[in-house]
Coordinates of N, CA and C in Angstrom, one line a residue:
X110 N -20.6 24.6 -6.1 CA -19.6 23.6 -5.6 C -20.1 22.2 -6.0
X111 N -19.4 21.5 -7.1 CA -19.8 19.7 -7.3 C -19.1 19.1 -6.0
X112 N -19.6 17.9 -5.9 CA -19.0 17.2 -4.3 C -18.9 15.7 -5.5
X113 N -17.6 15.6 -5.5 CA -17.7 13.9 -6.3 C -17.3 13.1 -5.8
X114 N -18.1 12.0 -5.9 CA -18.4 10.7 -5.0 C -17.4 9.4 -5.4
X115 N -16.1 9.0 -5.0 CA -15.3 8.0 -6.1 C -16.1 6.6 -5.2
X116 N -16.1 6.1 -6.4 CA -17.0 4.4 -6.2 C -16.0 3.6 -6.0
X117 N -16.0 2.9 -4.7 CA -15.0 1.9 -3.8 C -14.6 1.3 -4.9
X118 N -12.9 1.2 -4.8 CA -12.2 0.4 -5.2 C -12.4 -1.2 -5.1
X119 N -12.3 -2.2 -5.7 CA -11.9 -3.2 -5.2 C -11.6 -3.7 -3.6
X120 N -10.4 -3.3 -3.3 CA -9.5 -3.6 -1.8 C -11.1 -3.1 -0.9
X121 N -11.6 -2.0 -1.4 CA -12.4 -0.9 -0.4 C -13.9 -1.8 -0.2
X122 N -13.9 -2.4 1.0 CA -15.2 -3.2 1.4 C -16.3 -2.2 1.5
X123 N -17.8 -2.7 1.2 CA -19.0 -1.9 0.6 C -19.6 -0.9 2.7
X124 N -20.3 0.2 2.0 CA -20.5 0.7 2.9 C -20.9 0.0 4.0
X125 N -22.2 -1.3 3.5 CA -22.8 -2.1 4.5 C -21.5 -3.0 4.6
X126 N -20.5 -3.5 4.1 CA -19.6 -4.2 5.0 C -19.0 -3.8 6.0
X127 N -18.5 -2.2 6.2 CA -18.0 -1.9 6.8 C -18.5 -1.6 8.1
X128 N -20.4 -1.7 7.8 CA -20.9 -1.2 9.0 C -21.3 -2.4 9.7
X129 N -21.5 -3.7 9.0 CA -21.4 -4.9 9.8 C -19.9 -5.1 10.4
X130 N -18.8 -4.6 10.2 CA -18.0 -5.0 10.3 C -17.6 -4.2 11.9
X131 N -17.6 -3.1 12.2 CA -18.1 -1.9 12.5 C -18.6 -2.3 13.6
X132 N -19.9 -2.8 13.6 CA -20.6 -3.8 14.4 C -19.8 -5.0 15.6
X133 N -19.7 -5.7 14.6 CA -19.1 -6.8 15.0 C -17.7 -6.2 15.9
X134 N -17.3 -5.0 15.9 CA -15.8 -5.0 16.9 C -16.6 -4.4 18.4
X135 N -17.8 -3.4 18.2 CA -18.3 -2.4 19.3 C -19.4 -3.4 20.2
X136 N -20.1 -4.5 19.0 CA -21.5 -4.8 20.2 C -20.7 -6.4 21.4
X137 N -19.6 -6.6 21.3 CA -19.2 -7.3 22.2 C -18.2 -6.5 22.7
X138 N -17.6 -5.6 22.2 CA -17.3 -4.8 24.1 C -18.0 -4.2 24.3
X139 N -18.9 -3.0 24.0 CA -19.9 -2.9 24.8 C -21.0 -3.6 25.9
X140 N -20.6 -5.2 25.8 CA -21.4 -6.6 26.1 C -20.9 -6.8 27.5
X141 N -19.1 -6.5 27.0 CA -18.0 -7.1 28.4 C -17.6 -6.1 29.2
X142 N -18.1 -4.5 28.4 CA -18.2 -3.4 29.4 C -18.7 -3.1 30.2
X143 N -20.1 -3.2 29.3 CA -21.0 -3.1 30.8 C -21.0 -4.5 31.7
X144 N -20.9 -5.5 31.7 CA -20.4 -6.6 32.2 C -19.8 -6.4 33.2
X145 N -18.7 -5.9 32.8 CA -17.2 -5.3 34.4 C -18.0 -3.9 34.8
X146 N -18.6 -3.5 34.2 CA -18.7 -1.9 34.8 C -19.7 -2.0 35.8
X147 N -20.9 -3.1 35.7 CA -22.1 -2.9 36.2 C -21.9 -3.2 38.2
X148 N -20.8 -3.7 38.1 CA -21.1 -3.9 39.9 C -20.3 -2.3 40.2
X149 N -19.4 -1.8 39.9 CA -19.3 -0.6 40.0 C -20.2 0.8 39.9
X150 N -20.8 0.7 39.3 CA -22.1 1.8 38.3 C -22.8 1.6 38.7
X151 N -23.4 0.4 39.1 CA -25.0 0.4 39.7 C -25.9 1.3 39.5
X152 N -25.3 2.1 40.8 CA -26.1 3.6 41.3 C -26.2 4.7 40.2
X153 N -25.2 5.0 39.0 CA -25.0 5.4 38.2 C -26.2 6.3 37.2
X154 N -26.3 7.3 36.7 CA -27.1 7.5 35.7 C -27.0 6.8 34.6
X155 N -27.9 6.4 34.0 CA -27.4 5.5 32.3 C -27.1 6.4 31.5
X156 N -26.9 7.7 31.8 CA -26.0 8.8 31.1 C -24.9 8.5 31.3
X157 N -24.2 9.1 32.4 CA -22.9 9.0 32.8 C -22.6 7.5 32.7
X158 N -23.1 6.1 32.9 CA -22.4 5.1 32.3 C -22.4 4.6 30.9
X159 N -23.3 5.3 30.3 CA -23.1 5.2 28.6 C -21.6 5.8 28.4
X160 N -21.4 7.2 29.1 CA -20.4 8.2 28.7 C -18.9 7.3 28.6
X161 N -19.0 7.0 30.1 CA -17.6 6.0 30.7 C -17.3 5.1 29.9
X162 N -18.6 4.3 29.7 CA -18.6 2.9 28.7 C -17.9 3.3 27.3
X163 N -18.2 4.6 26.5 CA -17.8 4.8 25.0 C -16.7 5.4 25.0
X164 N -16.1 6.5 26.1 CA -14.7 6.8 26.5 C -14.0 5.3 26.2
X165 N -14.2 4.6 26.4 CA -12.7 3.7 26.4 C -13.2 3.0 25.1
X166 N -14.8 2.3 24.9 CA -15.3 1.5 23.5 C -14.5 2.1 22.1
X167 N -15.1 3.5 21.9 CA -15.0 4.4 20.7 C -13.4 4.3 20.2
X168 N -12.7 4.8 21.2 CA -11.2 4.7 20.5 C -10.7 3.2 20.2
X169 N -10.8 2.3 21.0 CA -10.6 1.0 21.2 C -10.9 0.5 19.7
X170 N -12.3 0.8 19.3 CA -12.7 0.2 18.3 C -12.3 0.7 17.2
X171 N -12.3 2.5 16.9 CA -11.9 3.1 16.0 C -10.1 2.8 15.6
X172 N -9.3 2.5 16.9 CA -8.0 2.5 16.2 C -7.0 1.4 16.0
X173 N -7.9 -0.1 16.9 CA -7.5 -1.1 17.3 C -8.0 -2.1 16.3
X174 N -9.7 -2.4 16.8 CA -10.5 -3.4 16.6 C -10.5 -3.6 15.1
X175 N -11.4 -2.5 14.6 CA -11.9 -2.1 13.4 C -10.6 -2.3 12.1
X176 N -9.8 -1.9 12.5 CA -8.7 -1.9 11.4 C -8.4 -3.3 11.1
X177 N -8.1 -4.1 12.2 CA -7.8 -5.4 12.5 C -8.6 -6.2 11.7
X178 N -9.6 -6.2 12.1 CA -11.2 -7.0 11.5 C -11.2 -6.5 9.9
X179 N -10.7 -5.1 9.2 CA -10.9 -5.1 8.4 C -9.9 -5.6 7.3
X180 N -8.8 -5.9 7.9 CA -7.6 -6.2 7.6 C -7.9 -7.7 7.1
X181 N -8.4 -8.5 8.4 CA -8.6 -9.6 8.0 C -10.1 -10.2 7.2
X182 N -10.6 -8.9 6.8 CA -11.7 -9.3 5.6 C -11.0 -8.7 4.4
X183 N -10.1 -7.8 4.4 CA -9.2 -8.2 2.8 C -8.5 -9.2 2.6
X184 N -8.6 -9.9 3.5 CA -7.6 -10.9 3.4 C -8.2 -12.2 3.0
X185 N -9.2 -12.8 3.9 CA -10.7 -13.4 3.3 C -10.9 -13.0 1.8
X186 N -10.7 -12.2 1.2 CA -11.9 -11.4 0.2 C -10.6 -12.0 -0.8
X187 N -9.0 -11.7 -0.6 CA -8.3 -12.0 -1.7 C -8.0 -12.8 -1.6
X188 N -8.2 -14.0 -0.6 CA -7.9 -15.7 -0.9 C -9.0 -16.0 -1.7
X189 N -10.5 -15.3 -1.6 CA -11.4 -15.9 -2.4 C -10.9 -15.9 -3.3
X190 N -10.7 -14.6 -3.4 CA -10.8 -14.1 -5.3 C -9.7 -14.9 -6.3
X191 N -8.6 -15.5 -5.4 CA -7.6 -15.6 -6.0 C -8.3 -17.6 -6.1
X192 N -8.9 -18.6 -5.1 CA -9.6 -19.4 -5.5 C -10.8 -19.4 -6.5
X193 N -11.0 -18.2 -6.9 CA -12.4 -18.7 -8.0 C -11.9 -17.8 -9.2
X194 N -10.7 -17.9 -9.5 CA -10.0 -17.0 -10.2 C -9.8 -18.0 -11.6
X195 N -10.0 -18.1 -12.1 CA -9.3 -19.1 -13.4 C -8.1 -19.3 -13.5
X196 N -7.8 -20.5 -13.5 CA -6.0 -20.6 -13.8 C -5.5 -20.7 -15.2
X197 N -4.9 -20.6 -15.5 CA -3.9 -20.8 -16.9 C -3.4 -21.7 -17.4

């Protein structure tokens, strides 16, 4: 079985963009999660409030944040491109 690898398009931000990008939506709610969660959880295992904390982080980020953020670095990426572009 070959497994073939297609090499990101243009539009398609690089694996490390995506994982800073990635970043940037999870390590500030995780920030303002535990933030609100901590006078509640206290007593908590830091098992079970990891668990509660990524129940709501994970989707939030996967179907909300992330898309959004990435949206607006194609967007960034083709005003560049379109300013260092040669004119005619």
């Amino acid at each position: 079985m070959t497994t073939t690898i297609e090499p990101p398009t243009a539009t398609t931000p690089s694996v490390h963009v995506r994982a800073a990008i990635t970043w940037l939506a999870i390590f500030p709610m995780v920030a303002v999660g535990m933030t609100v969660m901590a006078p509640f959880t206290g007593g908590w295992p830091p098992a079970l409030r990891a668990l509660v904390l990524t129940a709501f982080v994970v989707p939030a980020a996967v179907y909300f944040v992330v898309p959004r953020l990435l949206a607006a670095h194609r967007r960034v990426t083709r005003r560049l491109a379109k300013q260092a572009a040669p004119t005619r």
